[in-house]
């Protein structure tokens, strides 16, 4: 119903947000990232957007896709200042 719809909408807004890896993400591994959601921090299952990539714990990543209920696809966070 409404509730679930609203929740999915809210989570879709996570695309483009930054998270921190809390469990190694890589080929053949289901990793974990911590994301700020609804004023708290929640853990999500995470896969690399590029299947070859590996992200170790503590790496800053960018959420590029979201698959309900709790899976995100990430790539390396690129700070804009170079």
Short mmCIF file of C-alpha atoms in Angstrom, two decimals:
data_model
loop_
_atom_site.label_atom_id
_atom_site.label_comp_id
_atom_site.label_asym_id
_atom_site.label_seq_id
_atom_site.Cartn_x
_atom_site.Cartn_y
_atom_site.Cartn_z
CA UNK A 1 0.00 0.00 0.00
CA UNK A 2 0.88 3.65 0.51
CA UNK A 3 3.47 2.95 3.19
CA UNK A 4 5.61 0.67 1.03
CA UNK A 5 5.28 3.00 -1.95
CA UNK A 6 6.54 5.92 0.12
CA UNK A 7 9.41 3.88 1.45
CA UNK A 8 10.51 2.79 -2.03
CA UNK A 9 10.41 6.43 -3.14
CA UNK A 10 12.53 7.51 -0.20
CA UNK A 11 15.08 4.79 -0.86
CA UNK A 12 15.25 5.62 -4.54
CA UNK A 13 16.58 9.01 -3.44
CA UNK A 14 19.67 7.20 -2.15
CA UNK A 15 20.93 6.96 -5.71
CA UNK A 16 23.68 9.54 -5.95
CA UNK A 17 24.36 9.48 -2.23
CA UNK A 18 27.63 8.58 -0.56
CA UNK A 19 28.15 5.58 1.66
CA UNK A 20 30.95 3.84 3.50
CA UNK A 21 31.88 0.21 2.92
CA UNK A 22 31.50 -1.88 6.07
CA UNK A 23 32.05 -5.30 4.47
CA UNK A 24 34.33 -5.92 1.47
CA UNK A 25 32.57 -5.63 -1.89
CA UNK A 26 34.01 -7.47 -4.87
CA UNK A 27 33.71 -10.17 -7.53
CA UNK A 28 31.70 -13.04 -6.05
CA UNK A 29 31.26 -11.20 -2.75
CA UNK A 30 28.13 -9.63 -1.38
CA UNK A 31 29.48 -6.63 0.45
CA UNK A 32 27.87 -4.22 2.83
CA UNK A 33 27.65 -0.44 2.92
CA UNK A 34 26.42 1.95 5.56
CA UNK A 35 24.11 4.66 4.24
CA UNK A 36 22.38 7.55 5.93
CA UNK A 37 18.68 6.83 5.69
CA UNK A 38 15.83 8.67 7.36
CA UNK A 39 18.12 10.36 9.86
CA UNK A 40 19.94 7.18 10.87
CA UNK A 41 22.59 4.86 9.46
CA UNK A 42 21.52 1.57 7.95
CA UNK A 43 23.43 -1.33 6.41
CA UNK A 44 22.62 -2.45 2.88
CA UNK A 45 23.84 -5.34 0.77
CA UNK A 46 26.16 -3.99 -1.90
CA UNK A 47 27.55 -5.05 -5.24
CA UNK A 48 30.11 -3.22 -7.38
CA UNK A 49 28.58 -1.48 -10.42
CA UNK A 50 31.67 -2.72 -12.30
CA UNK A 51 31.84 -6.47 -11.53
CA UNK A 52 35.66 -6.39 -11.62
CA UNK A 53 36.02 -3.85 -8.83
CA UNK A 54 36.80 -4.50 -5.18
CA UNK A 55 36.11 -2.05 -2.35
CA UNK A 56 37.56 -2.70 1.07
CA UNK A 57 36.04 -1.69 4.39
CA UNK A 58 36.17 2.05 5.01
CA UNK A 59 36.15 3.02 1.32
CA UNK A 60 33.82 5.89 0.37
CA UNK A 61 31.46 4.84 -2.39
CA UNK A 62 28.71 6.38 -4.52
CA UNK A 63 25.33 4.64 -4.83
CA UNK A 64 24.50 4.30 -8.54
CA UNK A 65 21.54 1.93 -8.37
CA UNK A 66 19.10 0.52 -5.86
CA UNK A 67 17.22 -2.77 -5.87
CA UNK A 68 14.46 -3.13 -3.28
CA UNK A 69 14.39 -4.02 -0.54
CA UNK A 70 18.02 -3.69 0.62
CA UNK A 71 20.53 -3.96 -2.20
CA UNK A 72 22.62 -1.17 -3.72
CA UNK A 73 25.17 -0.99 -6.52
CA UNK A 74 28.15 1.25 -5.92
CA UNK A 75 31.20 2.75 -7.57
CA UNK A 76 34.22 4.52 -6.12
CA UNK A 77 33.47 7.97 -4.75
CA UNK A 78 35.39 10.59 -6.74
CA UNK A 79 35.96 13.82 -4.81
CA UNK A 80 35.38 16.73 -7.20
CA UNK A 81 38.44 18.69 -6.13
CA UNK A 82 41.61 17.56 -7.91
#
